[in-house]
Amino acid sequence: MASIFSRIIAGEIPSYRVAEDEKHYAFLDINPLSEGHTLVVPKREVDYIFDLDDAEYADLQLFAKRVAAAIEKSVSCKRIGVAVIGLEVPHAHIHLVPITSEADMDFRREKLSLSPERMAEIASSIAANFK
């Protein structure tokens, strides 16, 4: 059975897409820690990020770097925090979280509740800055 991320990539489940290429897909987390919190995934379904072969892993990280640059241009923050937890969904993914302090990366914090209009606005801004 396909993971929820594979279903998002296939368009079976809607998402706020911010970037895509032939191997990767980036979209806003629907339970964000901060505005612009983005998930970056390989299109090939692999459960554990360290099970990607070296070339896939490097490509994913380079794609995430480009997405992070677009987020920084779109959302007010000091840095983009990076987390790979990998327990919530059996599909390798990277969290890119706009932060102003280390506390902003605490995944136990209450998540933001943003309107669909605000989510679409953020996604559009990040997508426009993606290069």
mmCIF file of C-alpha atoms in Angstrom:
data_model
loop_
_atom_site.group_PDB
_atom_site.id
_atom_site.type_symbol
_atom_site.label_atom_id
_atom_site.label_comp_id
_atom_site.label_asym_id
_atom_site.label_seq_id
_atom_site.Cartn_x
_atom_site.Cartn_y
_atom_site.Cartn_z
ATOM 1 C CA MET A 1 0.000 0.000 0.000
ATOM 2 C CA ALA A 2 1.324 3.427 -0.960
ATOM 3 C CA SER A 3 2.356 5.818 1.798
ATOM 4 C CA ILE A 4 0.387 9.008 2.291
ATOM 5 C CA PHE A 5 3.314 10.874 0.694
ATOM 6 C CA SER A 6 3.193 8.665 -2.410
ATOM 7 C CA ARG A 7 -0.520 9.391 -2.637
ATOM 8 C CA ILE A 8 0.179 13.129 -2.320
ATOM 9 C CA ILE A 9 2.817 12.937 -5.073
ATOM 10 C CA ALA A 10 0.344 11.036 -7.286
ATOM 11 C CA GLY A 11 -2.266 13.755 -6.747
ATOM 12 C CA GLU A 12 -4.675 11.427 -4.934
ATOM 13 C CA ILE A 13 -4.497 13.648 -1.845
ATOM 14 C CA PRO A 14 -4.268 17.442 -2.214
ATOM 15 C CA SER A 15 -1.180 19.293 -1.034
ATOM 16 C CA TYR A 16 0.326 22.747 -0.997
ATOM 17 C CA ARG A 17 3.153 22.021 -3.449
ATOM 18 C CA VAL A 18 6.123 24.380 -3.313
ATOM 19 C CA ALA A 19 8.617 22.615 -5.610
ATOM 20 C CA GLU A 20 8.984 19.525 -7.749
ATOM 21 C CA ASP A 21 11.368 17.904 -10.166
ATOM 22 C CA GLU A 22 11.534 14.450 -11.738
ATOM 23 C CA LYS A 23 12.822 12.814 -8.522
ATOM 24 C CA HIS A 24 11.539 14.986 -5.646
ATOM 25 C CA TYR A 25 8.452 16.693 -4.290
ATOM 26 C CA ALA A 26 8.223 19.454 -1.658
ATOM 27 C CA PHE A 27 5.016 20.569 0.020
ATOM 28 C CA LEU A 28 3.862 22.444 3.100
ATOM 29 C CA ASP A 29 3.353 20.449 6.279
ATOM 30 C CA ILE A 30 -0.362 20.661 7.125
ATOM 31 C CA ASN A 31 0.538 20.672 10.847
ATOM 32 C CA PRO A 32 3.367 23.218 10.765
ATOM 33 C CA LEU A 33 5.656 24.299 13.558
ATOM 34 C CA SER A 34 5.974 27.667 11.781
ATOM 35 C CA GLU A 35 4.744 29.306 8.617
ATOM 36 C CA GLY A 36 6.639 27.785 5.698
ATOM 37 C CA HIS A 37 7.338 24.418 7.392
ATOM 38 C CA THR A 38 7.953 22.214 4.368
ATOM 39 C CA LEU A 39 8.406 18.496 3.781
ATOM 40 C CA VAL A 40 10.841 17.343 1.096
ATOM 41 C CA VAL A 41 10.459 13.765 -0.147
ATOM 42 C CA PRO A 42 11.889 11.549 -2.846
ATOM 43 C CA LYS A 43 9.245 10.432 -5.320
ATOM 44 C CA ARG A 44 10.525 6.886 -5.031
ATOM 45 C CA GLU A 45 8.982 5.417 -1.912
ATOM 46 C CA VAL A 46 11.726 4.441 0.532
ATOM 47 C CA ASP A 47 10.885 4.050 4.221
ATOM 48 C CA TYR A 48 14.185 5.118 5.803
ATOM 49 C CA ILE A 49 16.248 8.023 4.514
ATOM 50 C CA PHE A 50 19.510 6.136 5.035
ATOM 51 C CA ASP A 51 18.234 3.335 2.799
ATOM 52 C CA LEU A 52 18.500 5.700 -0.173
ATOM 53 C CA ASP A 53 21.560 4.973 -2.258
ATOM 54 C CA ASP A 54 24.322 7.585 -2.093
ATOM 55 C CA ALA A 55 23.316 9.365 -5.301
ATOM 56 C CA GLU A 56 19.635 9.543 -4.278
ATOM 57 C CA TYR A 57 20.560 10.796 -0.815
ATOM 58 C CA ALA A 58 22.847 13.495 -2.220
ATOM 59 C CA ASP A 59 20.222 14.553 -4.790
ATOM 60 C CA LEU A 60 17.549 14.793 -2.077
ATOM 61 C CA GLN A 61 19.792 16.967 0.100
ATOM 62 C CA LEU A 62 20.664 19.262 -2.817
ATOM 63 C CA PHE A 63 16.982 19.601 -3.741
ATOM 64 C CA ALA A 64 16.179 20.396 -0.075
ATOM 65 C CA LYS A 65 18.894 23.073 -0.101
ATOM 66 C CA ARG A 66 17.207 24.789 -3.061
ATOM 67 C CA VAL A 67 13.814 24.575 -1.333
ATOM 68 C CA ALA A 68 15.315 26.031 1.862
ATOM 69 C CA ALA A 69 16.668 29.004 -0.110
ATOM 70 C CA ALA A 70 13.182 29.641 -1.508
ATOM 71 C CA ILE A 71 11.642 29.424 1.974
ATOM 72 C CA GLU A 72 14.164 31.956 3.325
ATOM 73 C CA LYS A 73 13.122 34.418 0.610
ATOM 74 C CA SER A 74 9.431 33.896 1.420
ATOM 75 C CA VAL A 75 9.148 33.697 5.209
ATOM 76 C CA SER A 76 10.664 35.870 7.907
ATOM 77 C CA CYS A 77 13.201 33.769 9.840
ATOM 78 C CA LYS A 78 16.829 33.666 10.967
ATOM 79 C CA ARG A 79 17.525 30.215 9.532
ATOM 80 C CA ILE A 80 15.932 27.107 8.149
ATOM 81 C CA GLY A 81 16.082 24.268 10.651
ATOM 82 C CA VAL A 82 16.454 20.750 9.269
ATOM 83 C CA ALA A 83 15.106 17.596 10.866
ATOM 84 C CA VAL A 84 14.923 13.992 9.761
ATOM 85 C CA ILE A 85 12.802 12.044 12.192
ATOM 86 C CA GLY A 86 11.153 9.489 9.973
ATOM 87 C CA LEU A 87 8.803 7.810 12.417
ATOM 88 C CA GLU A 88 5.480 9.377 11.477
ATOM 89 C CA VAL A 89 5.239 8.248 7.836
ATOM 90 C CA PRO A 90 7.053 5.258 6.251
ATOM 91 C CA HIS A 91 8.465 7.395 3.430
ATOM 92 C CA ALA A 92 11.818 9.181 3.702
ATOM 93 C CA HIS A 93 11.373 12.901 4.280
ATOM 94 C CA ILE A 94 13.154 16.020 5.441
ATOM 95 C CA HIS A 95 11.484 18.734 7.515
ATOM 96 C CA LEU A 96 12.552 22.289 6.627
ATOM 97 C CA VAL A 97 11.369 24.611 9.400
ATOM 98 C CA PRO A 98 11.806 28.393 9.388
ATOM 99 C CA ILE A 99 13.209 29.280 12.827
ATOM 100 C CA THR A 100 14.244 32.261 14.911
ATOM 101 C CA SER A 101 15.397 30.172 17.907
ATOM 102 C CA GLU A 102 16.262 26.557 18.708
ATOM 103 C CA ALA A 103 12.940 26.210 20.558
ATOM 104 C CA ASP A 104 11.176 26.586 17.200
ATOM 105 C CA MET A 105 12.363 23.051 16.318
ATOM 106 C CA ASP A 106 10.569 21.396 19.242
ATOM 107 C CA PHE A 107 8.150 18.981 17.568
ATOM 108 C CA ARG A 108 6.261 18.583 20.870
ATOM 109 C CA ARG A 109 5.051 22.192 20.595
ATOM 110 C CA GLU A 110 1.486 22.938 19.588
ATOM 111 C CA LYS A 111 1.241 23.158 15.816
ATOM 112 C CA LEU A 112 -0.081 26.193 13.979
ATOM 113 C CA SER A 113 -3.555 26.212 12.527
ATOM 114 C CA LEU A 114 -3.442 28.195 9.291
ATOM 115 C CA SER A 115 -6.324 28.889 6.953
ATOM 116 C CA PRO A 116 -6.310 27.240 3.523
ATOM 117 C CA GLU A 117 -5.923 30.713 2.024
ATOM 118 C CA ARG A 118 -2.806 31.433 4.112
ATOM 119 C CA MET A 119 -1.329 28.019 3.274
ATOM 120 C CA ALA A 120 -1.906 28.660 -0.440
ATOM 121 C CA GLU A 121 -0.345 32.118 -0.145
ATOM 122 C CA ILE A 122 2.784 30.730 1.547
ATOM 123 C CA ALA A 123 3.085 27.863 -0.959
ATOM 124 C CA SER A 124 2.743 30.268 -3.863
ATOM 125 C CA SER A 125 5.436 32.556 -2.478
ATOM 126 C CA ILE A 126 7.892 29.701 -1.909
ATOM 127 C CA ALA A 127 7.162 28.251 -5.361
ATOM 128 C CA ALA A 128 7.791 31.655 -6.967
ATOM 129 C CA ASN A 129 11.206 31.831 -5.249
ATOM 130 C CA PHE A 130 12.251 28.270 -6.095
ATOM 131 C CA LYS A 131 15.097 28.101 -8.587
#
